[in-house]
Amino acid sequence: MASTERTRLLRDLVIANRILAREDVVDAYGHVSVRDPADPQRYFLSCSRSPELVAPADIMRFNLDGSAAGNDARVPYLERFIHGAIYEARPDVMAVVHSHAEDVLPFSLAKAPLRAVLHSSGVLGHRIPVWDIAERFGDTTLLVVNMAQGRDLARALGAERVVLMRGHGFAATGRTLSEVVRVSVNMPRNARALFKAMQLGEVKPLSKGEIDLRLAMSPDAPEMWRAWEYWATRAGCRHLLGRGPTTRARATRRR
Amino acid sequence: MASTERTRLLRDLVIANRILAREDVVDAYGHVSVRDPADPQRYFLSCSRSPELVAPADIMRFNLDGSAAGNDARVPYLERFIHGAIYEARPDVMAVVHSHAEDVLPFSLAKAPLRAVLHSSGVLGHRIPVWDIAERFGDTTLLVVNMAQGRDLARALGAERVVLMRGHGFAATGRTLSEVVRVSVNMPRNARALFKAMQLGEVKPLSKGEIDLRLAMSPDAPEMWRAWEYWATRAGCRHLLGRGPTTRARATRRR
Amino acid sequence: MASTERTRLLRDLVIANRILAREDVVDAYGHVSVRDPADPQRYFLSCSRSPELVAPADIMRFNLDGSAAGNDARVPYLERFIHGAIYEARPDVMAVVHSHAEDVLPFSLAKAPLRAVLHSSGVLGHRIPVWDIAERFGDTTLLVVNMAQGRDLARALGAERVVLMRGHGFAATGRTLSEVVRVSVNMPRNARALFKAMQLGEVKPLSKGEIDLRLAMSPDAPEMWRAWEYWATRAGCRHLLGRGPTTRARATRRR
Amino acid sequence: MASTERTRLLRDLVIANRILAREDVVDAYGHVSVRDPADPQRYFLSCSRSPELVAPADIMRFNLDGSAAGNDARVPYLERFIHGAIYEARPDVMAVVHSHAEDVLPFSLAKAPLRAVLHSSGVLGHRIPVWDIAERFGDTTLLVVNMAQGRDLARALGAERVVLMRGHGFAATGRTLSEVVRVSVNMPRNARALFKAMQLGEVKPLSKGEIDLRLAMSPDAPEMWRAWEYWATRAGCRHLLGRGPTTRARATRRR
């Protein structure tokens, strides 16, 4: 990967951190990573900092087993194993988010399944499984602190987009950074709408075909760029925005 | 329409965009249009930008079928057909909003009907139908991306003020821009109050006569201007405010 | 009343407007008045402006029947009759708030009574009646636009602190401006806590004796000043704060 | 205690005040104290000010019985007895918070017990008792205004981390200032998640072993510092941040 491409990618990773913080998907905790396109056995992730405070200099490079690449002695996130284990099991995944978003948590605590019900949440996929760390590991802090736990989580995720973690949060995946941000921003929104609709009576979820059509949408479509631009602006990162091939053409036409 | 009048109208359209964003009626998505008073077969609507970011230079002019008027190559909103189809079916409508406001969504997912229950929400009208795109079009992305879908939505709207779109949002109409903003701001507010009241027991909605009296109020009354001024100020648009004939007289007296 | 005292009172009225706006008790609509201590047959109230925007020059003086005192041609609030009718019926009341606070509305729409349940909401009194304008006046806009309606509302209020208005909001009273602000800020807070507690099971409200003790507290106690200072600071009005006899002594000691 | 250590401790106490205000744990009311490490029979607490406004010069020193140490005539908080009575009964407690956080209140009003359900709320401990001041003291303002009431509250707290106060709020304890802030920030968050989960069906709380593991975590671990840094930054107090022995080493490595 040319050095300018990597600079662009790491800048987008910083933007993703800031968007997730601004949209209340993460707070002091939670993190977002991106696989290294030049070396699929490695991924980029901040050192242990709250996402709102992450700057380009904070980004570290990790091997899939969670060890730091090269000679980097900075303190990593305790739960980085979530990322490596998912990249290991799912070659199609290029970006991962781990979040404790509050409005998603009730669905990890009770039996009622979280389902995609909004047009924008078809990206959440057909099924959102719940992983309970206690099933295999007994009493823990509920944190994913080694590869065995990470792999068990990845097994529960299977081929889906998102997996809930009991009493803890969720892990989300995407084919791009902007897609995993989109999925993550939709999680609490979909959870809130479903929660309230369930109080009103029987709920009509998205059909299988409706979800399939959403999953088939390109993560680089102009409509997707619109949200990325909007979220980055709200997060105070407009100056960090670059433009990919698709959006550059469009931007030129607009101005 | 004299050029100063059109300048005023487009400035009001920008204000409407910003108000809807500030009041959480729209976010990255959602849009507001106004019919061209000089040519009822055309309407004004921003190019594909998040409403919070819309500036006067972003406004495009469309034919009712959704094609851009003149030689304008900018990227339009995918769902502009909502606007044209409603203007086509409803000559009394001068302004349209499409929104995904979160607190309205539960009523599009469950059977419990959304009804006007607040004094300020008589503007929502007597009945708020729910349109399910799947009934006629089967599996889709739930987006309204052509005139056939837009016309089916307009049919479901009928003679009402607002129509819900299953799992997606709503389309609202007004006799003026400020009226459609008022209707739209009242939608989530009325939905929240009704939702909570339903948890408390049997709810007393507005009577038919109470709604009729509200619908009969002039959208240009001084009380209406007060809210427009307030919302525009909150949205940081006070400097863009102009004054119509009614309010100008009143403002003179006040100073 | 010496002119400096009136200046102080009107400044406090501006602060009250701003606090109520900042604490989401009022929005574009809603208002707060204070009785003229020098002439109990008159009261002070802003001309028709959103409370967040009210400045000292906006304050008007009204007769109890809602006519403007002197030769003042500015546009008054449509619903000023709420204030005059309550001052007429209740010589003990020195300040009145009218609010549409959203979280209070469900209790005006369903049968479940709003009761004081929090230590700080003993100021709401023993009973919070609901007034339905339709009972005597049939179909209206639900607005209180004449003295007959205002007096019917005051009759429903009786000797209580607060009265709910069906589908509309509430009117609150106080022995001082800061007290009516305290009552009003507590209304939505108490309503939210009670609403959620009712979903959890049987609720223990304040006892009669607990409410009596709260009602007996002086509205000028140092603990009351603390909240006024805090709210005014949050509302950006710290520079407008003055100090009454009680609090001046205390402030001196502190610095 | 060396004078620089005391300066550091009082600065942390100011930060704790600001964090609790920013995170909506306290508002005009509520307070946080820290035991004097150099004299366990005394504790530090602001004079009667809203936490958001507390500055270093506002900190007073109290004897456990609530009397001011030395010759300090400033007005103290009415409810300081909560702090002294808990320090008296619990030598292990070094910091105390009293809060009226709104989302916790429903669990003090109805019978449903508040339980720790989130991975981060294991710090709340195994059981969260509810203290009703009326049981021993009959009708009061619900405020804790003398040592007899404070001691009764401490008795209800027992060996737990937190005790709810009926219709009023809670008192929380910690082994350090940052721990009591962590406990307090988790209280409304855990209450909201549990409240919603209970609407969805049977809820799986943390197991006894999971809570034990959380309680065993050091309050000075790097992961704890991360949240303190994040909260302080959000509260506008980044410039007041110091670094303890543990975190200083880590910070050096990072830069």
PDB file of C-alpha atoms in Angstrom, chain B residues 15-235:
ATOM      1  CA  ILE B  15     -34.063  28.004   6.991  1.00  0.00           C
ATOM      2  CA  ALA B  16     -36.555  25.136   6.839  1.00  0.00           C
ATOM      3  CA  ASN B  17     -33.718  22.671   6.213  1.00  0.00           C
ATOM      4  CA  ARG B  18     -31.764  23.980   9.172  1.00  0.00           C
ATOM      5  CA  ILE B  19     -34.769  24.042  11.511  1.00  0.00           C
ATOM      6  CA  LEU B  20     -35.688  20.454  10.689  1.00  0.00           C
ATOM      7  CA  ALA B  21     -32.094  19.392  11.392  1.00  0.00           C
ATOM      8  CA  ARG B  22     -31.899  21.329  14.672  1.00  0.00           C
ATOM      9  CA  GLU B  23     -35.222  19.956  15.896  1.00  0.00           C
ATOM     10  CA  ASP B  24     -34.168  16.355  15.124  1.00  0.00           C
ATOM     11  CA  VAL B  25     -36.836  15.860  12.472  1.00  0.00           C
ATOM     12  CA  VAL B  26     -34.169  14.998   9.900  1.00  0.00           C
ATOM     13  CA  ASP B  27     -30.551  13.845  10.262  1.00  0.00           C
ATOM     14  CA  ALA B  28     -28.165  12.756   7.509  1.00  0.00           C
ATOM     15  CA  TYR B  29     -31.297  11.949   5.519  1.00  0.00           C
ATOM     16  CA  GLY B  30     -34.694  13.534   5.051  1.00  0.00           C
ATOM     17  CA  HIS B  31     -35.574  16.578   2.941  1.00  0.00           C
ATOM     18  CA  VAL B  32     -37.939  19.502   2.494  1.00  0.00           C
ATOM     19  CA  SER B  33     -39.248  21.037  -0.742  1.00  0.00           C
ATOM     20  CA  VAL B  34     -41.407  23.984  -1.755  1.00  0.00           C
ATOM     21  CA  ARG B  35     -43.542  24.269  -4.888  1.00  0.00           C
ATOM     22  CA  ASP B  36     -42.548  27.053  -7.273  1.00  0.00           C
ATOM     23  CA  PRO B  37     -45.378  29.623  -6.889  1.00  0.00           C
ATOM     24  CA  ALA B  38     -44.566  30.976 -10.343  1.00  0.00           C
ATOM     25  CA  ASP B  39     -44.822  27.547 -11.961  1.00  0.00           C
ATOM     26  CA  PRO B  40     -46.898  24.959 -10.052  1.00  0.00           C
ATOM     27  CA  GLN B  41     -45.472  22.148 -12.200  1.00  0.00           C
ATOM     28  CA  ARG B  42     -42.085  22.642 -10.607  1.00  0.00           C
ATOM     29  CA  TYR B  43     -40.639  22.545  -7.119  1.00  0.00           C
ATOM     30  CA  PHE B  44     -37.429  23.506  -5.315  1.00  0.00           C
ATOM     31  CA  LEU B  45     -35.348  20.951  -3.387  1.00  0.00           C
ATOM     32  CA  SER B  46     -31.688  20.726  -2.389  1.00  0.00           C
ATOM     33  CA  CYS B  47     -29.274  18.495  -4.243  1.00  0.00           C
ATOM     34  CA  SER B  48     -28.209  15.414  -2.303  1.00  0.00           C
ATOM     35  CA  ARG B  49     -26.924  16.989   0.916  1.00  0.00           C
ATOM     36  CA  SER B  50     -27.764  16.504   4.587  1.00  0.00           C
ATOM     37  CA  PRO B  51     -30.282  19.222   5.552  1.00  0.00           C
ATOM     38  CA  GLU B  52     -28.025  20.691   8.228  1.00  0.00           C
ATOM     39  CA  LEU B  53     -25.453  21.457   5.541  1.00  0.00           C
ATOM     40  CA  VAL B  54     -27.783  22.862   2.852  1.00  0.00           C
ATOM     41  CA  ALA B  55     -26.880  26.332   1.551  1.00  0.00           C
ATOM     42  CA  PRO B  56     -28.736  28.528  -0.988  1.00  0.00           C
ATOM     43  CA  ALA B  57     -26.419  27.381  -3.798  1.00  0.00           C
ATOM     44  CA  ASP B  58     -27.504  23.764  -3.224  1.00  0.00           C
ATOM     45  CA  ILE B  59     -31.142  24.319  -4.216  1.00  0.00           C
ATOM     46  CA  MET B  60     -32.225  22.680  -7.490  1.00  0.00           C
ATOM     47  CA  ARG B  61     -35.475  23.016  -9.441  1.00  0.00           C
ATOM     48  CA  PHE B  62     -37.369  19.880 -10.446  1.00  0.00           C
ATOM     49  CA  ASN B  63     -40.207  18.934 -12.745  1.00  0.00           C
ATOM     50  CA  LEU B  64     -43.006  16.985 -11.052  1.00  0.00           C
ATOM     51  CA  ASP B  65     -41.698  13.734 -12.578  1.00  0.00           C
ATOM     52  CA  GLY B  66     -38.423  14.157 -10.678  1.00  0.00           C
ATOM     53  CA  SER B  67     -36.254  15.230 -13.605  1.00  0.00           C
ATOM     54  CA  ALA B  68     -34.095  18.290 -12.997  1.00  0.00           C
ATOM     55  CA  ALA B  69     -35.321  21.485 -14.664  1.00  0.00           C
ATOM     56  CA  GLY B  70     -32.840  22.971 -17.099  1.00  0.00           C
ATOM     57  CA  ASN B  71     -29.322  21.677 -17.451  1.00  0.00           C
ATOM     58  CA  ASP B  72     -28.430  20.765 -13.889  1.00  0.00           C
ATOM     59  CA  ALA B  73     -26.116  17.759 -13.483  1.00  0.00           C
ATOM     60  CA  ARG B  74     -25.845  17.761  -9.714  1.00  0.00           C
ATOM     61  CA  VAL B  75     -26.745  14.570  -7.849  1.00  0.00           C
ATOM     62  CA  PRO B  76     -30.366  14.743  -6.622  1.00  0.00           C
ATOM     63  CA  TYR B  77     -31.936  12.954  -3.662  1.00  0.00           C
ATOM     64  CA  LEU B  78     -32.890   9.361  -4.549  1.00  0.00           C
ATOM     65  CA  GLU B  79     -36.311   9.835  -2.975  1.00  0.00           C
ATOM     66  CA  ARG B  80     -37.306  13.120  -4.648  1.00  0.00           C
ATOM     67  CA  PHE B  81     -40.299  11.291  -6.184  1.00  0.00           C
ATOM     68  CA  ILE B  82     -42.095  11.631  -2.846  1.00  0.00           C
ATOM     69  CA  HIS B  83     -42.301  15.371  -3.459  1.00  0.00           C
ATOM     70  CA  GLY B  84     -43.342  15.422  -7.112  1.00  0.00           C
ATOM     71  CA  ALA B  85     -45.985  12.744  -6.715  1.00  0.00           C
ATOM     72  CA  ILE B  86     -47.617  14.599  -3.827  1.00  0.00           C
ATOM     73  CA  TYR B  87     -47.565  17.964  -5.665  1.00  0.00           C
ATOM     74  CA  GLU B  88     -49.132  16.195  -8.651  1.00  0.00           C
ATOM     75  CA  ALA B  89     -51.977  14.684  -6.634  1.00  0.00           C
ATOM     76  CA  ARG B  90     -52.584  17.610  -4.287  1.00  0.00           C
ATOM     77  CA  PRO B  91     -52.822  21.086  -5.837  1.00  0.00           C
ATOM     78  CA  ASP B  92     -53.461  22.537  -2.359  1.00  0.00           C
ATOM     79  CA  VAL B  93     -50.039  21.426  -1.115  1.00  0.00           C
ATOM     80  CA  MET B  94     -47.245  23.978  -1.455  1.00  0.00           C
ATOM     81  CA  ALA B  95     -44.531  22.306   0.666  1.00  0.00           C
ATOM     82  CA  VAL B  96     -43.502  18.728   1.511  1.00  0.00           C
ATOM     83  CA  VAL B  97     -41.202  17.150   4.124  1.00  0.00           C
ATOM     84  CA  HIS B  98     -39.843  13.607   4.156  1.00  0.00           C
ATOM     85  CA  SER B  99     -38.462  12.506   7.512  1.00  0.00           C
ATOM     86  CA  HIS B 100     -37.218   9.414   9.363  1.00  0.00           C
ATOM     87  CA  ALA B 101     -37.826  10.953  12.798  1.00  0.00           C
ATOM     88  CA  GLU B 102     -37.119   8.155  15.220  1.00  0.00           C
ATOM     89  CA  ASP B 103     -39.964   8.575  17.681  1.00  0.00           C
ATOM     90  CA  VAL B 104     -42.539   8.331  14.901  1.00  0.00           C
ATOM     91  CA  LEU B 105     -41.211   4.999  13.629  1.00  0.00           C
ATOM     92  CA  PRO B 106     -42.795   2.709  16.254  1.00  0.00           C
ATOM     93  CA  PHE B 107     -46.241   3.740  15.004  1.00  0.00           C
ATOM     94  CA  SER B 108     -45.271   2.637  11.499  1.00  0.00           C
ATOM     95  CA  LEU B 109     -44.226  -0.799  12.767  1.00  0.00           C
ATOM     96  CA  ALA B 110     -47.139  -1.803  14.986  1.00  0.00           C
ATOM     97  CA  LYS B 111     -50.905  -1.629  14.549  1.00  0.00           C
ATOM     98  CA  ALA B 112     -51.643   1.108  17.123  1.00  0.00           C
ATOM     99  CA  PRO B 113     -52.710   4.171  15.116  1.00  0.00           C
ATOM    100  CA  LEU B 114     -50.929   7.489  15.541  1.00  0.00           C
ATOM    101  CA  ARG B 115     -53.555  10.098  16.419  1.00  0.00           C
ATOM    102  CA  ALA B 116     -53.358  13.810  17.196  1.00  0.00           C
ATOM    103  CA  VAL B 117     -53.615  14.232  20.976  1.00  0.00           C
ATOM    104  CA  LEU B 118     -52.009  17.624  21.663  1.00  0.00           C
ATOM    105  CA  HIS B 119     -53.472  21.084  21.151  1.00  0.00           C
ATOM    106  CA  SER B 120     -50.568  21.911  18.858  1.00  0.00           C
ATOM    107  CA  SER B 121     -50.922  18.743  16.841  1.00  0.00           C
ATOM    108  CA  GLY B 122     -54.364  19.402  15.458  1.00  0.00           C
ATOM    109  CA  VAL B 123     -52.335  20.401  12.384  1.00  0.00           C
ATOM    110  CA  LEU B 124     -51.640  16.688  11.833  1.00  0.00           C
ATOM    111  CA  GLY B 125     -55.216  16.235  10.712  1.00  0.00           C
ATOM    112  CA  HIS B 126     -57.972  13.718  11.372  1.00  0.00           C
ATOM    113  CA  ARG B 127     -56.252  10.520  10.372  1.00  0.00           C
ATOM    114  CA  ILE B 128     -52.638   9.479   9.817  1.00  0.00           C
ATOM    115  CA  PRO B 129     -52.605   6.500   7.439  1.00  0.00           C
ATOM    116  CA  VAL B 130     -49.716   3.997   7.183  1.00  0.00           C
ATOM    117  CA  TRP B 131     -48.341   3.133   3.760  1.00  0.00           C
ATOM    118  CA  ASP B 132     -46.496  -0.165   3.359  1.00  0.00           C
ATOM    119  CA  ILE B 133     -44.464  -0.144   0.162  1.00  0.00           C
ATOM    120  CA  ALA B 134     -44.405  -3.960   0.191  1.00  0.00           C
ATOM    121  CA  GLU B 135     -48.154  -4.195  -0.438  1.00  0.00           C
ATOM    122  CA  ARG B 136     -47.797  -3.184  -4.072  1.00  0.00           C
ATOM    123  CA  PHE B 137     -44.057  -3.424  -4.744  1.00  0.00           C
ATOM    124  CA  GLY B 138     -42.954  -6.487  -2.779  1.00  0.00           C
ATOM    125  CA  ASP B 139     -39.363  -6.561  -1.542  1.00  0.00           C
ATOM    126  CA  THR B 140     -37.587  -3.230  -1.978  1.00  0.00           C
ATOM    127  CA  THR B 141     -35.050  -1.131  -0.086  1.00  0.00           C
ATOM    128  CA  LEU B 142     -38.169   0.654   1.241  1.00  0.00           C
ATOM    129  CA  LEU B 143     -36.964   3.789  -0.561  1.00  0.00           C
ATOM    130  CA  VAL B 144     -39.303   5.658  -2.934  1.00  0.00           C
ATOM    131  CA  VAL B 145     -37.163   5.708  -6.059  1.00  0.00           C
ATOM    132  CA  ASN B 146     -39.620   6.210  -8.932  1.00  0.00           C
ATOM    133  CA  MET B 147     -42.919   7.900  -9.774  1.00  0.00           C
ATOM    134  CA  ALA B 148     -44.958   4.692  -9.512  1.00  0.00           C
ATOM    135  CA  GLN B 149     -43.934   4.334  -5.890  1.00  0.00           C
ATOM    136  CA  GLY B 150     -44.392   8.055  -5.236  1.00  0.00           C
ATOM    137  CA  ARG B 151     -47.913   7.948  -6.678  1.00  0.00           C
ATOM    138  CA  ASP B 152     -48.834   4.945  -4.568  1.00  0.00           C
ATOM    139  CA  LEU B 153     -47.673   6.855  -1.518  1.00  0.00           C
ATOM    140  CA  ALA B 154     -49.688   9.928  -2.578  1.00  0.00           C
ATOM    141  CA  ARG B 155     -52.748   7.672  -3.005  1.00  0.00           C
ATOM    142  CA  ALA B 156     -52.323   6.430   0.581  1.00  0.00           C
ATOM    143  CA  LEU B 157     -51.941  10.011   1.801  1.00  0.00           C
ATOM    144  CA  GLY B 158     -55.278  10.886   0.150  1.00  0.00           C
ATOM    145  CA  ALA B 159     -56.636  14.185   1.470  1.00  0.00           C
ATOM    146  CA  GLU B 160     -54.725  13.968   4.791  1.00  0.00           C
ATOM    147  CA  ARG B 161     -51.845  16.047   6.072  1.00  0.00           C
ATOM    148  CA  VAL B 162     -49.367  13.250   6.847  1.00  0.00           C
ATOM    149  CA  VAL B 163     -48.753   9.644   5.845  1.00  0.00           C
ATOM    150  CA  LEU B 164     -46.509   7.179   7.705  1.00  0.00           C
ATOM    151  CA  MET B 165     -44.217   4.901   5.720  1.00  0.00           C
ATOM    152  CA  ARG B 166     -43.714   1.443   7.302  1.00  0.00           C
ATOM    153  CA  GLY B 167     -40.261   1.003   8.848  1.00  0.00           C
ATOM    154  CA  HIS B 168     -39.099   4.171   7.168  1.00  0.00           C
ATOM    155  CA  GLY B 169     -40.635   7.485   8.275  1.00  0.00           C
ATOM    156  CA  PHE B 170     -43.302   9.880   7.079  1.00  0.00           C
ATOM    157  CA  ALA B 171     -44.240  12.420   4.409  1.00  0.00           C
ATOM    158  CA  ALA B 172     -45.883  15.640   5.596  1.00  0.00           C
ATOM    159  CA  THR B 173     -47.605  18.427   3.684  1.00  0.00           C
ATOM    160  CA  GLY B 174     -48.393  22.078   4.247  1.00  0.00           C
ATOM    161  CA  ARG B 175     -49.966  25.111   2.634  1.00  0.00           C
ATOM    162  CA  THR B 176     -46.709  26.980   3.288  1.00  0.00           C
ATOM    163  CA  LEU B 177     -43.134  26.123   4.184  1.00  0.00           C
ATOM    164  CA  SER B 178     -43.597  27.229   7.762  1.00  0.00           C
ATOM    165  CA  GLU B 179     -46.720  25.081   8.052  1.00  0.00           C
ATOM    166  CA  VAL B 180     -45.024  21.907   6.853  1.00  0.00           C
ATOM    167  CA  VAL B 181     -42.211  22.591   9.317  1.00  0.00           C
ATOM    168  CA  ARG B 182     -44.781  23.012  12.080  1.00  0.00           C
ATOM    169  CA  VAL B 183     -46.488  19.749  11.136  1.00  0.00           C
ATOM    170  CA  SER B 184     -43.153  17.931  11.013  1.00  0.00           C
ATOM    171  CA  VAL B 185     -41.877  19.255  14.333  1.00  0.00           C
ATOM    172  CA  ASN B 186     -45.165  18.207  15.916  1.00  0.00           C
ATOM    173  CA  MET B 187     -44.989  14.650  14.597  1.00  0.00           C
ATOM    174  CA  PRO B 188     -42.344  13.198  16.953  1.00  0.00           C
ATOM    175  CA  ARG B 189     -43.601  15.328  19.836  1.00  0.00           C
ATOM    176  CA  ASN B 190     -47.159  14.035  19.438  1.00  0.00           C
ATOM    177  CA  ALA B 191     -45.875  10.484  18.970  1.00  0.00           C
ATOM    178  CA  ARG B 192     -43.869  10.609  22.205  1.00  0.00           C
ATOM    179  CA  ALA B 193     -46.745  11.978  24.255  1.00  0.00           C
ATOM    180  CA  LEU B 194     -49.201   9.445  22.818  1.00  0.00           C
ATOM    181  CA  PHE B 195     -46.767   6.556  23.338  1.00  0.00           C
ATOM    182  CA  LYS B 196     -46.366   7.353  27.018  1.00  0.00           C
ATOM    183  CA  ALA B 197     -50.047   8.112  27.565  1.00  0.00           C
ATOM    184  CA  MET B 198     -50.910   4.687  26.114  1.00  0.00           C
ATOM    185  CA  GLN B 199     -48.779   3.073  28.850  1.00  0.00           C
ATOM    186  CA  LEU B 200     -50.847   4.969  31.434  1.00  0.00           C
ATOM    187  CA  GLY B 201     -54.295   3.808  30.256  1.00  0.00           C
ATOM    188  CA  GLU B 202     -57.072   4.881  27.935  1.00  0.00           C
ATOM    189  CA  VAL B 203     -56.149   8.050  26.020  1.00  0.00           C
ATOM    190  CA  LYS B 204     -58.400  10.980  25.103  1.00  0.00           C
ATOM    191  CA  PRO B 205     -57.453  12.191  21.603  1.00  0.00           C
ATOM    192  CA  LEU B 206     -58.425  15.532  20.099  1.00  0.00           C
ATOM    193  CA  SER B 207     -62.071  15.615  18.983  1.00  0.00           C
ATOM    194  CA  LYS B 208     -63.053  16.067  15.348  1.00  0.00           C
ATOM    195  CA  GLY B 209     -64.115  19.623  16.080  1.00  0.00           C
ATOM    196  CA  GLU B 210     -60.883  20.479  17.867  1.00  0.00           C
ATOM    197  CA  ILE B 211     -58.885  19.300  14.868  1.00  0.00           C
ATOM    198  CA  ASP B 212     -61.121  21.214  12.463  1.00  0.00           C
ATOM    199  CA  LEU B 213     -60.515  24.437  14.368  1.00  0.00           C
ATOM    200  CA  ARG B 214     -56.757  23.934  14.220  1.00  0.00           C
ATOM    201  CA  LEU B 215     -56.805  23.150  10.517  1.00  0.00           C
ATOM    202  CA  ALA B 216     -58.739  26.379   9.964  1.00  0.00           C
ATOM    203  CA  MET B 217     -56.043  28.544  11.573  1.00  0.00           C
ATOM    204  CA  SER B 218     -54.089  30.668   9.109  1.00  0.00           C
ATOM    205  CA  PRO B 219     -50.514  29.483   8.611  1.00  0.00           C
ATOM    206  CA  ASP B 220     -49.508  33.163   8.592  1.00  0.00           C
ATOM    207  CA  ALA B 221     -50.973  34.113  11.998  1.00  0.00           C
ATOM    208  CA  PRO B 222     -48.646  36.002  14.375  1.00  0.00           C
ATOM    209  CA  GLU B 223     -48.570  32.987  16.711  1.00  0.00           C
ATOM    210  CA  MET B 224     -47.123  30.966  13.850  1.00  0.00           C
ATOM    211  CA  TRP B 225     -44.442  33.541  13.148  1.00  0.00           C
ATOM    212  CA  ARG B 226     -43.367  33.344  16.792  1.00  0.00           C
ATOM    213  CA  ALA B 227     -42.414  29.685  16.456  1.00  0.00           C
ATOM    214  CA  TRP B 228     -40.701  30.225  13.103  1.00  0.00           C
ATOM    215  CA  GLU B 229     -38.591  33.011  14.639  1.00  0.00           C
ATOM    216  CA  TYR B 230     -37.800  30.829  17.660  1.00  0.00           C
ATOM    217  CA  TRP B 231     -36.850  27.770  15.639  1.00  0.00           C
ATOM    218  CA  ALA B 232     -34.756  29.782  13.180  1.00  0.00           C
ATOM    219  CA  THR B 233     -32.904  31.388  16.072  1.00  0.00           C
ATOM    220  CA  ARG B 234     -32.198  28.034  17.683  1.00  0.00           C
ATOM    221  CA  ALA B 235     -30.944  26.759  14.317  1.00  0.00           C
TER     222      ALA B 235
END
